[in-house]
Short mmCIF file of C-alpha atoms in Angstrom, two decimals:
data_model
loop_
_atom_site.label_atom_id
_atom_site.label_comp_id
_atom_site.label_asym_id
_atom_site.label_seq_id
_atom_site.Cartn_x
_atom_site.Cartn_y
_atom_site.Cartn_z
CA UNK A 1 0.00 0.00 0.00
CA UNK A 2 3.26 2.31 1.24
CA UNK A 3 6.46 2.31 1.58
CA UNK A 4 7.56 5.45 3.68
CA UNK A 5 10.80 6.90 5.14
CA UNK A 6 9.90 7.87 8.46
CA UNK A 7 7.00 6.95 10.49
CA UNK A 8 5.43 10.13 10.67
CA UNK A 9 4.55 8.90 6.49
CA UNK A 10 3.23 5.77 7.43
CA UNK A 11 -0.91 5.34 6.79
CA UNK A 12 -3.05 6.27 9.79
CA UNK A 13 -3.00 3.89 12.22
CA UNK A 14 -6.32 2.73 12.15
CA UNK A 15 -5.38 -0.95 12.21
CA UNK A 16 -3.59 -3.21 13.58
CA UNK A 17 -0.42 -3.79 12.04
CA UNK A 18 1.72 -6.95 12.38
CA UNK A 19 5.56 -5.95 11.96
CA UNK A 20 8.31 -8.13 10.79
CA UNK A 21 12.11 -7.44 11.49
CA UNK A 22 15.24 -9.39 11.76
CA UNK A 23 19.47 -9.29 10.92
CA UNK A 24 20.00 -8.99 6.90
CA UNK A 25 20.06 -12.17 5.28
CA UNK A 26 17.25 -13.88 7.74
CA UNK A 27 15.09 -14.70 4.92
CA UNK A 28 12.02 -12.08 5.81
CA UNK A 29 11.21 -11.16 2.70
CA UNK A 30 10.84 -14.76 1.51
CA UNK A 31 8.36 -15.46 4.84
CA UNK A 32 6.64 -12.91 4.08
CA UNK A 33 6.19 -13.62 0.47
CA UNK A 34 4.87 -17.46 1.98
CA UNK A 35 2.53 -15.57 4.61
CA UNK A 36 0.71 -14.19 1.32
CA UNK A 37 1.48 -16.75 -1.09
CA UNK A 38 2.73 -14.13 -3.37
CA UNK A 39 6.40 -14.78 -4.62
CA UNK A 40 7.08 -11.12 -5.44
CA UNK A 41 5.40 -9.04 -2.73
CA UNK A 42 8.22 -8.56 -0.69
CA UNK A 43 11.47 -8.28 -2.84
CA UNK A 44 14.24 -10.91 -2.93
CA UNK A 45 17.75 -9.93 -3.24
CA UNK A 46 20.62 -11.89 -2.78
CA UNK A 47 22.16 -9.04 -1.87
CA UNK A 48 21.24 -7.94 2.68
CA UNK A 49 19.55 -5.39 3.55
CA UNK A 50 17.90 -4.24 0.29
CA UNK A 51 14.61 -2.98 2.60
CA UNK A 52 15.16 1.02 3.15
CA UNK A 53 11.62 2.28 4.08
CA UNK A 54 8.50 0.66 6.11
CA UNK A 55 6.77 -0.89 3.63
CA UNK A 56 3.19 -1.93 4.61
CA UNK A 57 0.77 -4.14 3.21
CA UNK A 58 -3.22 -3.81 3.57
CA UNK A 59 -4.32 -7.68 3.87
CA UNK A 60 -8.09 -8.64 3.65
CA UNK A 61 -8.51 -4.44 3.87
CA UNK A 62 -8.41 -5.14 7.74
CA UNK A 63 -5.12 -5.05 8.90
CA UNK A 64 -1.41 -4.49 7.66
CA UNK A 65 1.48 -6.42 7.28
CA UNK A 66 4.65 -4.45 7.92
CA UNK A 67 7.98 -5.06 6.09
CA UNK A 68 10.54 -2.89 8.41
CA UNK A 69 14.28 -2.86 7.16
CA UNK A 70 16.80 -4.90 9.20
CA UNK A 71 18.95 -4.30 11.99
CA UNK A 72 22.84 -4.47 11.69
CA UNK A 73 23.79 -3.74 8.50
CA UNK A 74 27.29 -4.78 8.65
CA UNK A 75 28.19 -3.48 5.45
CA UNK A 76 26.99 0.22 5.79
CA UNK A 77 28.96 2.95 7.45
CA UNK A 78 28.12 3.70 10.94
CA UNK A 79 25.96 7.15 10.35
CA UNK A 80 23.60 5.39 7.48
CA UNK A 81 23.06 2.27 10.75
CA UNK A 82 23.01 4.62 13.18
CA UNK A 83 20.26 6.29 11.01
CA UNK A 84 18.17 2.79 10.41
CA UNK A 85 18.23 2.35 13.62
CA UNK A 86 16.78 5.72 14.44
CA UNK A 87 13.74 5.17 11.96
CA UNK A 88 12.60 1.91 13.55
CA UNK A 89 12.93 2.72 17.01
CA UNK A 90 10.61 5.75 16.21
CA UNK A 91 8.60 3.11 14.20
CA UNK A 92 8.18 1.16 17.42
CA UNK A 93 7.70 3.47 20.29
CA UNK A 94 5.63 5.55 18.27
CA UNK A 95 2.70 3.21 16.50
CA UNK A 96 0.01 2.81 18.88
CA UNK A 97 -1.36 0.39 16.38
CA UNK A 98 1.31 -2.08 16.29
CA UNK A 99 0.24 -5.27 17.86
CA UNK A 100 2.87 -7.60 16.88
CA UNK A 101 6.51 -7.12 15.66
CA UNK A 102 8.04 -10.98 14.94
CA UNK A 103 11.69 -10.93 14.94
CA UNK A 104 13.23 -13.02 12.39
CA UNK A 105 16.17 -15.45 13.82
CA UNK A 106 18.18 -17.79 11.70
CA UNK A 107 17.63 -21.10 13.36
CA UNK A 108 21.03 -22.43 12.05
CA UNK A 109 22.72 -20.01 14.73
CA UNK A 110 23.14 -19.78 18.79
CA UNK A 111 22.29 -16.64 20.42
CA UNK A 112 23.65 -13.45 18.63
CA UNK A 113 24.75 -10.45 20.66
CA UNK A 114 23.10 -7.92 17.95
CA UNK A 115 19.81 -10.24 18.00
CA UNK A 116 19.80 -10.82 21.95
CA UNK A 117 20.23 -6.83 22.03
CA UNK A 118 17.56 -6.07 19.83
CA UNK A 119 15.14 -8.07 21.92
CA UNK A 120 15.95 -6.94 25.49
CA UNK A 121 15.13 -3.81 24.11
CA UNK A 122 11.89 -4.53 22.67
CA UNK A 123 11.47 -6.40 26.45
CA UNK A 124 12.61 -3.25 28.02
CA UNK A 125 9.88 -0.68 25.73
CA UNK A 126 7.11 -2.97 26.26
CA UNK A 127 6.78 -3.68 23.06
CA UNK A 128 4.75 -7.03 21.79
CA UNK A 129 6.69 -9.09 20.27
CA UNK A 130 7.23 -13.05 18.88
CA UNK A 131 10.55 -14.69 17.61
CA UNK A 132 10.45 -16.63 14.44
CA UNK A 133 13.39 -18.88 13.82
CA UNK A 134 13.37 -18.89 10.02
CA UNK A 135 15.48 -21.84 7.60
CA UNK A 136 14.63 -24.89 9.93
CA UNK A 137 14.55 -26.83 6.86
CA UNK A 138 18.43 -26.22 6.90
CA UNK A 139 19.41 -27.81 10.44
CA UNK A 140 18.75 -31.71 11.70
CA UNK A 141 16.11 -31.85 14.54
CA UNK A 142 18.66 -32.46 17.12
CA UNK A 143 20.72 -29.40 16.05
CA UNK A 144 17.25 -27.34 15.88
CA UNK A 145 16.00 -28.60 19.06
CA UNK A 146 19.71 -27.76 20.68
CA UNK A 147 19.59 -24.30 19.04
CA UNK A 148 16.56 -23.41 20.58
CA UNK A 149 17.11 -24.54 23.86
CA UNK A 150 19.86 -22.52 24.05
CA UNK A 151 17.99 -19.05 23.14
CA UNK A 152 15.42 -20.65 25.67
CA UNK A 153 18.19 -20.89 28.09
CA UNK A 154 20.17 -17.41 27.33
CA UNK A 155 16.43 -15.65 27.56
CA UNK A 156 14.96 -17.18 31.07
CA UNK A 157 18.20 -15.67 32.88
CA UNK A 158 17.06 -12.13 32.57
CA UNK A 159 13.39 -12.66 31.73
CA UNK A 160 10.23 -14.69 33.73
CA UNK A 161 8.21 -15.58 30.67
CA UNK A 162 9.46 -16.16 27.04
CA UNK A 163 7.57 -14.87 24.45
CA UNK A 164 5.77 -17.28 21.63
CA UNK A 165 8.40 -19.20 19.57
CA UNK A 166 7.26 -19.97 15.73
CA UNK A 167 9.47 -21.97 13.35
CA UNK A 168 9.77 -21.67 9.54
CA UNK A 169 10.64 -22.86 6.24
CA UNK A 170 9.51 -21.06 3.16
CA UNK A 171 10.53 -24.49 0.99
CA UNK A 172 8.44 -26.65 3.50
CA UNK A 173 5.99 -24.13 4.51
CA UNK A 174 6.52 -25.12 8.03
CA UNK A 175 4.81 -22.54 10.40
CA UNK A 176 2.48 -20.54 7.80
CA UNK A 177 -0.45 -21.84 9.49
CA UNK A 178 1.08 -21.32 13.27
CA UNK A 179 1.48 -17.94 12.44
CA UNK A 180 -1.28 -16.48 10.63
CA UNK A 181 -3.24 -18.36 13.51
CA UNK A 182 -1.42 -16.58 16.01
CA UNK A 183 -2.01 -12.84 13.82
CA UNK A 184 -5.80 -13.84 14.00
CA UNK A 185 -6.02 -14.53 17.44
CA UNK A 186 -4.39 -11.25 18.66
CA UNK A 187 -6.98 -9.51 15.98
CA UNK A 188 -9.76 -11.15 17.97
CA UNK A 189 -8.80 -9.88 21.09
#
């Protein structure tokens, strides 16, 4: 519907909007092209970090899907991520409409520091949010299930309660379902 530079462009918030963020290279932009069954919605590059605005999508014409641009783009100089940075924070301390932002993690990697970072802070603002361990199609079960045990693990010694945990594989489809579920529920409530 929009892509916009700053969220003071965004549409009115008059729905609820359903934001997706993760690291470059995550593979958003292909779950988000599964969530819609639409292979060029989002745009693939093999190239990171080829989001620059807050792109949103009106879906059903009752709420939107929100493509934000990654954090820690290694490969930029410091003022242009210091800059990023700056637009989604304002994007998520200042949309009283956002119900849900999913963070993207690879599921082929332990803990992060700039992922772990990202989501004590989200912890720390209040703001709602789910991880989604994308590529599980790329791991064994036993190295998945180790993998997230560990994040499990790292989480619980600063936090009480984890927040939901979805898994997914755009070439198996794996957690399309979970997650749309999960975006219908919080619209129902």
């Amino acid at each position: 519907m929009k892509s916009s530079p700053h969220p003071k462009d965004c549409p009115a918030p008059n729905k609820p909007e359903f934001a997706f963020i993760g690291r470059s290279n995550v593979g958003k932009s292909s779950l988000i092209n599964m969530l819609c069954k639409r292979k060029s919605l989002a745009k693939i590059s093999g190239k990171p970090g080829k989001t620059r605005l807050i792109n949103h999508f009106l879906i059903n014409n009752q709420w939107y899907l929100v493509d934000l641009p990654g954090y820690g783009y290694a490969k930029l100089p410091k003022t242009e991520r210091e800059k990023f940075a700056q637009m989604i924070n304002a994007y998520l301390l200042g949309r009283p409409n956002l119900a849900n932002l999913f963070v993207l993690i690879d599921s082929r990697h332990e803990p992060l520091k700039q992922d772990l970072d990202f989501i004590f802070n989200l912890g720390s603002n209040g703001i709602p949010f789910s991880m989604v361990f994308t590529k599980i199609d790329k791991l064994k079960p036993t190295q998945l299930e180790r993998n997230m045990q560990t994040y499990k693990d790292r989480l619980l010694q600063d936090w009480e309660k984890l927040p939901p945990f979805f898994f997914s594989s755009v070439f198996t489809k794996d957690g399309r379902k979970e997650i749309l579920e999960y975006i219908k529920t919080i619209r129902q409530s």
